[in-house]
Short mmCIF file of C-alpha atoms in Angstrom, two decimals:
data_model
loop_
_atom_site.label_atom_id
_atom_site.label_comp_id
_atom_site.label_asym_id
_atom_site.label_seq_id
_atom_site.Cartn_x
_atom_site.Cartn_y
_atom_site.Cartn_z
CA MET A 54 16.77 0.60 -17.94
CA LYS A 55 17.62 2.39 -14.74
CA PHE A 56 15.58 1.74 -11.59
CA ALA A 57 15.19 3.91 -8.50
CA VAL A 58 14.54 1.97 -5.30
CA VAL A 59 13.00 4.62 -3.04
CA VAL A 60 14.08 4.28 0.60
CA PHE A 61 11.99 5.75 3.42
CA PRO A 62 12.92 5.76 7.09
CA GLY A 63 11.67 2.32 8.11
CA SER A 64 11.86 0.63 4.71
CA ASN A 65 13.39 -2.82 5.16
CA CYS A 66 13.01 -4.60 1.82
CA ASP A 67 15.00 -2.00 -0.11
CA ARG A 68 18.16 -4.13 -0.22
CA ASP A 69 16.19 -7.16 -1.47
CA MET A 70 14.62 -5.03 -4.21
CA TYR A 71 18.00 -3.58 -5.18
CA HIS A 72 19.59 -7.05 -5.19
CA ALA A 73 16.84 -8.40 -7.46
CA VAL A 74 17.25 -5.79 -10.19
CA LYS A 75 20.92 -4.90 -9.84
CA GLU A 76 22.61 -8.20 -9.05
CA VAL A 77 20.22 -10.86 -10.26
CA LEU A 78 18.79 -9.08 -13.30
CA GLN A 79 22.03 -7.14 -13.94
CA THR A 80 20.29 -3.89 -14.80
CA GLU A 81 21.06 -0.41 -13.50
CA ALA A 82 19.61 0.62 -10.13
CA ASP A 83 20.18 3.07 -7.29
CA LEU A 84 18.94 3.13 -3.74
CA VAL A 85 17.39 6.61 -3.51
CA TRP A 86 16.90 8.15 -0.05
CA TYR A 87 13.46 9.81 0.09
CA ALA A 88 14.76 13.27 1.10
CA ASN A 89 16.22 15.64 -1.48
CA SER A 90 15.80 13.03 -4.17
CA ASN A 91 15.47 13.55 -7.89
CA LEU A 92 13.65 10.83 -9.81
CA GLU A 93 13.82 12.63 -13.16
CA ASN A 94 16.54 10.40 -14.65
CA TYR A 95 15.11 7.01 -13.75
CA ASP A 96 13.08 4.80 -16.08
CA GLY A 97 11.26 2.85 -13.40
CA ILE A 98 10.43 3.40 -9.71
CA LEU A 99 10.32 0.64 -7.11
CA ILE A 100 8.78 1.30 -3.69
CA PRO A 101 9.93 -1.45 -1.34
CA GLY A 102 8.30 -3.03 1.68
CA GLY A 103 8.93 -2.37 5.34
CA PHE A 104 7.44 -0.11 7.97
CA SER A 105 7.90 3.42 6.66
CA TYR A 106 7.61 5.89 9.54
CA GLY A 107 6.95 2.99 11.88
CA ASP A 108 3.47 2.49 10.39
CA TYR A 109 2.40 5.49 12.50
CA LEU A 110 -1.22 6.61 12.02
CA ARG A 111 -1.82 4.04 9.23
CA SER A 112 0.62 1.96 7.17
CA GLY A 113 1.99 4.16 4.41
CA ALA A 114 0.01 7.27 5.44
CA VAL A 115 2.98 9.42 6.42
CA ALA A 116 5.19 8.38 3.48
CA ALA A 117 2.30 9.21 1.16
CA THR A 118 2.53 12.88 2.15
CA SER A 119 6.30 13.16 1.52
CA ASP A 120 7.84 15.29 -1.20
CA VAL A 121 9.19 12.24 -3.03
CA MET A 122 5.58 11.06 -3.48
CA LYS A 123 4.84 14.24 -5.45
CA GLN A 124 7.71 13.29 -7.73
CA ILE A 125 6.49 9.71 -8.01
CA LYS A 126 3.07 11.05 -9.05
CA GLU A 127 4.71 13.26 -11.68
CA GLN A 128 6.79 10.39 -13.07
CA ALA A 129 3.77 8.07 -13.04
CA ALA A 130 1.78 10.69 -14.96
CA LYS A 131 4.50 10.57 -17.63
CA GLY A 132 3.79 6.87 -18.00
CA LYS A 133 6.86 5.52 -16.21
CA PRO A 134 6.33 2.17 -14.50
CA VAL A 135 5.93 2.30 -10.71
CA LEU A 136 5.89 -0.87 -8.61
CA GLY A 137 4.94 -0.81 -4.92
CA VAL A 138 5.41 -4.01 -2.93
CA CYS A 139 3.91 -4.61 0.52
CA ASN A 140 4.38 -1.30 2.37
CA GLY A 141 4.97 0.14 -1.12
CA PHE A 142 1.43 -0.97 -2.07
CA GLN A 143 0.07 0.59 1.14
CA ILE A 144 1.86 3.85 0.30
CA LEU A 145 0.42 3.86 -3.25
CA THR A 146 -3.15 3.45 -1.95
CA GLU A 147 -2.64 6.11 0.73
CA ALA A 148 -1.25 8.48 -1.90
CA GLY A 149 -4.28 7.90 -4.10
CA LEU A 150 -2.29 6.40 -6.99
CA LEU A 151 -4.23 3.18 -6.50
CA PRO A 152 -7.82 2.78 -5.25
CA GLY A 153 -8.87 1.05 -2.02
CA ALA A 154 -7.05 0.49 1.25
CA LEU A 155 -5.12 -2.23 3.08
CA MET A 156 -6.45 -3.18 6.49
CA ARG A 157 -5.42 -5.50 9.31
CA ASN A 158 -5.40 -9.18 8.31
CA LYS A 159 -8.70 -10.78 9.25
CA GLU A 160 -7.03 -13.06 11.83
CA LEU A 161 -4.98 -10.11 13.19
CA SER A 162 -1.71 -12.01 12.86
CA PHE A 163 1.42 -11.14 10.88
CA MET A 164 1.85 -13.74 8.15
CA CYS A 165 5.20 -14.69 6.68
CA HIS A 166 5.44 -17.65 4.29
CA GLN A 167 5.20 -18.62 0.60
CA GLU A 168 1.82 -18.37 -1.04
CA GLU A 169 0.38 -19.39 -4.36
CA LEU A 170 -0.91 -16.57 -6.52
CA ILE A 171 -2.90 -16.62 -9.72
CA VAL A 172 -1.93 -14.25 -12.54
CA GLN A 173 -5.23 -12.64 -13.54
CA ASN A 174 -3.93 -10.06 -16.00
CA GLU A 175 -0.91 -10.86 -18.14
CA ILE A 176 -1.32 -7.80 -20.40
CA THR A 177 0.62 -5.32 -18.25
CA PRO A 178 4.22 -4.09 -18.44
CA PHE A 179 4.82 -6.05 -15.22
CA THR A 180 3.26 -9.40 -16.11
CA SER A 181 3.80 -9.90 -19.84
CA GLY A 182 6.22 -12.73 -19.00
CA TYR A 183 3.46 -14.76 -17.33
CA ASP A 184 0.49 -16.65 -18.70
CA LYS A 185 -3.08 -15.84 -17.77
CA GLY A 186 -4.23 -18.15 -14.99
CA GLU A 187 -0.67 -19.24 -14.22
CA VAL A 188 -0.01 -20.15 -10.58
CA VAL A 189 3.17 -18.62 -9.14
CA ARG A 190 4.80 -18.83 -5.72
CA PHE A 191 5.81 -15.59 -3.96
CA PRO A 192 6.58 -15.02 -0.28
CA ILE A 193 4.19 -12.86 1.71
CA ALA A 194 5.15 -10.97 4.87
CA HIS A 195 2.47 -8.64 6.17
CA GLY A 196 0.12 -7.83 9.01
CA GLU A 197 -2.01 -5.40 7.02
CA GLY A 198 -2.64 -6.90 3.63
CA ASN A 199 -6.41 -7.17 3.77
CA TYR A 200 -7.44 -5.34 0.60
CA TYR A 201 -10.69 -3.41 0.88
CA CYS A 202 -12.63 -1.20 -1.49
CA ASP A 203 -16.31 -0.34 -1.91
CA GLU A 204 -18.51 -2.21 -4.39
CA GLU A 205 -18.42 0.56 -6.95
CA THR A 206 -14.60 0.55 -6.98
CA LEU A 207 -14.54 -3.24 -7.17
CA ALA A 208 -16.85 -3.20 -10.19
CA GLU A 209 -14.53 -0.65 -11.81
CA LEU A 210 -11.44 -2.75 -11.04
CA LYS A 211 -13.09 -5.71 -12.71
CA ALA A 212 -14.41 -3.78 -15.71
CA ASN A 213 -10.95 -2.34 -16.41
CA ASN A 214 -9.13 -5.62 -15.77
CA GLN A 215 -7.15 -3.95 -12.97
CA ILE A 216 -6.90 -7.03 -10.74
CA VAL A 217 -3.47 -8.43 -11.61
CA PHE A 218 -2.78 -11.04 -8.91
CA THR A 219 -5.12 -12.95 -6.60
CA TYR A 220 -4.32 -15.37 -3.76
CA LYS A 221 -5.24 -18.97 -4.47
CA ASN A 222 -6.39 -19.21 -0.84
CA ASN A 223 -7.94 -16.26 0.95
CA LEU A 224 -5.54 -15.83 3.83
CA ASN A 225 -5.91 -12.23 4.96
CA GLY A 226 -9.53 -11.35 4.22
CA SER A 227 -8.91 -9.45 0.98
CA ILE A 228 -11.97 -8.77 -1.13
CA GLU A 229 -12.09 -11.26 -4.02
CA ASN A 230 -8.70 -12.62 -2.86
CA ILE A 231 -7.00 -9.55 -4.32
CA ALA A 232 -3.20 -9.61 -3.93
CA GLY A 233 -2.24 -6.94 -6.47
CA ILE A 234 -3.91 -4.26 -8.59
CA ILE A 235 -2.85 -1.86 -11.33
CA ASN A 236 -4.06 1.67 -12.07
CA LYS A 237 -6.38 2.38 -15.00
CA GLU A 238 -3.51 3.72 -17.08
CA GLY A 239 -1.65 0.44 -16.59
CA ASN A 240 1.69 1.71 -15.29
CA VAL A 241 1.34 1.65 -11.48
CA LEU A 242 1.19 -1.80 -9.85
CA GLY A 243 0.76 -2.43 -6.14
CA MET A 244 0.97 -5.89 -4.59
CA MET A 245 1.36 -7.36 -1.10
CA PRO A 246 3.42 -10.47 -2.03
CA HIS A 247 7.16 -10.02 -2.60
CA PRO A 248 8.40 -10.77 -6.13
CA GLU A 249 11.86 -9.43 -5.15
CA ARG A 250 12.20 -12.26 -2.63
CA ALA A 251 11.44 -14.86 -5.31
CA VAL A 252 14.26 -14.31 -7.78
CA GLU A 253 16.53 -17.27 -7.00
CA LYS A 254 15.72 -20.98 -6.88
CA LEU A 255 18.05 -21.29 -3.90
CA LEU A 256 15.61 -19.15 -1.87
CA GLY A 257 12.60 -21.28 -2.76
CA SER A 258 11.23 -19.67 -5.92
CA ASP A 259 12.35 -17.63 -8.89
CA ASP A 260 8.84 -16.90 -10.11
CA GLY A 261 9.27 -13.22 -9.26
CA LEU A 262 12.16 -12.68 -11.62
CA ARG A 263 9.86 -12.61 -14.65
CA LEU A 264 8.05 -9.59 -13.20
CA PHE A 265 11.23 -7.51 -13.30
CA LYS A 266 12.23 -9.04 -16.65
CA SER A 267 8.84 -8.01 -18.04
CA MET A 268 9.42 -4.43 -16.86
CA VAL A 269 12.82 -4.31 -18.57
CA GLN A 270 11.53 -5.95 -21.76
CA ASN A 271 8.62 -3.51 -22.01
CA TRP A 272 10.89 -0.57 -21.40
CA ARG A 273 13.24 -1.79 -24.18
CA ASP A 274 10.34 -2.27 -26.59
CA THR A 275 9.01 1.24 -25.86
CA TYR A 276 12.49 2.72 -26.04
CA ALA A 277 13.18 1.01 -29.37
CA ALA A 278 9.82 2.15 -30.74
CA ASN A 279 10.60 5.77 -29.83
CA ALA A 280 14.24 5.71 -30.98
CA MET B 564 -5.56 28.63 21.33
CA ARG B 565 -8.10 25.90 20.65
CA LYS B 566 -8.15 22.23 21.39
CA VAL B 567 -9.44 20.07 18.56
CA THR B 568 -10.33 16.48 19.36
CA VAL B 569 -10.62 14.18 16.37
CA TYR B 570 -12.42 10.83 16.63
CA ILE B 571 -11.76 8.35 13.84
CA THR B 572 -13.78 5.16 13.45
CA LEU B 573 -14.03 2.45 10.84
CA LYS B 574 -17.00 2.95 8.53
CA GLN B 575 -20.08 0.91 9.23
CA GLY B 576 -19.91 -2.16 7.05
CA VAL B 577 -16.11 -2.33 7.19
CA LEU B 578 -15.09 -5.38 9.20
CA ASP B 579 -13.18 -4.59 12.39
CA PRO B 580 -11.23 -7.70 13.43
CA GLN B 581 -9.73 -5.89 16.47
CA GLY B 582 -13.20 -4.93 17.65
CA LYS B 583 -14.37 -8.50 17.12
CA ALA B 584 -11.47 -9.83 19.24
CA ILE B 585 -12.30 -7.33 22.02
CA GLN B 586 -15.97 -8.30 21.94
CA GLU B 587 -15.09 -12.00 22.20
CA SER B 588 -12.65 -11.33 25.06
CA LEU B 589 -15.28 -9.36 26.98
CA ASN B 590 -17.77 -12.18 26.39
CA SER B 591 -15.26 -14.72 27.70
CA LEU B 592 -14.84 -12.58 30.84
CA GLY B 593 -18.54 -13.06 31.38
CA TYR B 594 -19.78 -9.76 29.95
CA ASN B 595 -22.29 -11.46 27.74
CA GLU B 596 -24.21 -8.23 27.19
CA ILE B 597 -21.49 -7.04 24.79
CA GLU B 598 -22.83 -7.56 21.28
CA ASP B 599 -20.27 -5.58 19.33
CA ALA B 600 -17.09 -3.53 19.80
CA ARG B 601 -15.52 -1.09 17.35
CA VAL B 602 -11.99 0.27 17.70
CA GLY B 603 -11.07 3.78 16.62
CA LYS B 604 -8.51 6.53 17.10
CA TYR B 605 -8.52 9.64 19.22
CA ILE B 606 -6.25 12.55 18.26
CA GLU B 607 -5.80 15.84 20.14
CA LEU B 608 -4.57 18.86 18.24
CA LYS B 609 -3.50 22.14 19.79
CA VAL B 610 -4.42 24.74 17.19
CA GLU B 611 -3.74 28.44 16.89
CA ASP B 612 -7.10 30.17 16.58
CA GLY B 613 -7.83 31.62 13.16
CA PRO B 614 -10.40 31.95 10.42
CA ASN B 615 -11.60 28.78 8.67
CA LEU B 616 -10.44 26.64 11.57
CA GLU B 617 -13.15 24.05 11.03
CA ALA B 618 -12.65 23.96 7.26
CA ARG B 619 -8.92 23.51 7.73
CA VAL B 620 -9.35 20.69 10.25
CA THR B 621 -11.77 18.99 7.85
CA GLU B 622 -9.09 19.25 5.18
CA MET B 623 -6.49 17.76 7.56
CA CYS B 624 -8.78 14.84 8.29
CA ASP B 625 -9.40 14.18 4.60
CA LYS B 626 -5.75 14.53 3.62
CA LEU B 627 -4.02 12.67 6.43
CA LEU B 628 -5.73 11.94 9.74
CA ALA B 629 -8.42 9.63 8.36
CA ASN B 630 -8.55 7.42 5.30
CA PRO B 631 -11.94 8.16 3.71
CA VAL B 632 -11.94 4.76 1.97
CA ILE B 633 -12.37 2.91 5.27
CA GLU B 634 -12.84 5.51 8.01
CA ASP B 635 -15.31 8.14 9.22
CA TYR B 636 -14.33 11.00 11.47
CA ARG B 637 -15.80 13.78 13.56
CA PHE B 638 -14.17 16.46 15.67
CA ASP B 639 -14.93 18.85 18.52
CA VAL B 640 -13.40 22.31 18.96
CA GLU B 641 -13.04 23.85 22.42
CA GLU B 642 -11.01 26.44 24.30
CA ALA B 643 -7.57 24.99 25.00
CA GLU B 644 -7.63 25.35 28.76
CA GLY B 645 -5.15 23.23 30.66
CA LEU B 646 -3.49 21.80 27.57
#
């Protein structure tokens, strides 16, 4: 499986993401600069965290209008897995690939520490390596991770089992403690916590590694089924 | 040439923690008459005059300037004198 880690001006978790899949998981990956990119030959797309375009206007708003986003939409429509973490999640909501929006944390402060998450949906290509209800520890690092959507959207998210991760404690004001959601089709996941920073015990947690392992395993299963 | 002024505000019902902090600060300065504060954005656009100007600005607001999930917007169009 070959991953593209899409790099925007202002991305700053791209190296962590690349390290997680390339060096820790030992799978193929490229850092792909957003301009003049071609995502055609990648099997999975990772949108890392950071402050793309300096968070100007709204977090993720400017990146969402870039040409590479059109390509990400095309690849997502083909069923390829797309993971957006932190700013990547903000970009996916701004681009309309995921519903809702991410607003300023309720206490207005930037938060950077490990948090406990609950796996709410283990039947996705990203979470098949986890158990339902399992508590995992991922770092968070965000100032605008307060997930908001209207009641109608929330009801839809629940009905379609699109809420994948929730915070054990509501820290940022997110509706229903939402930390990560998936699209209806089940191949685009956005989450504020950082699985790519939880891939080695030495750094405090390796709970995030199973997320990337799940992606690879599901790709292999699909690939084998189509071969 | 026209000057378009876009005002973007958080939708009613969407919590505005910045506004809340401003309200509390004003209260602590003794301005106890302040019951609420809402923070928004103000954007000035210098636009070449043309047909469908208002429709195009509406489109710009929907596509980029505002996020319809959490924000409302309105805009004024005037002659761009002194811009």
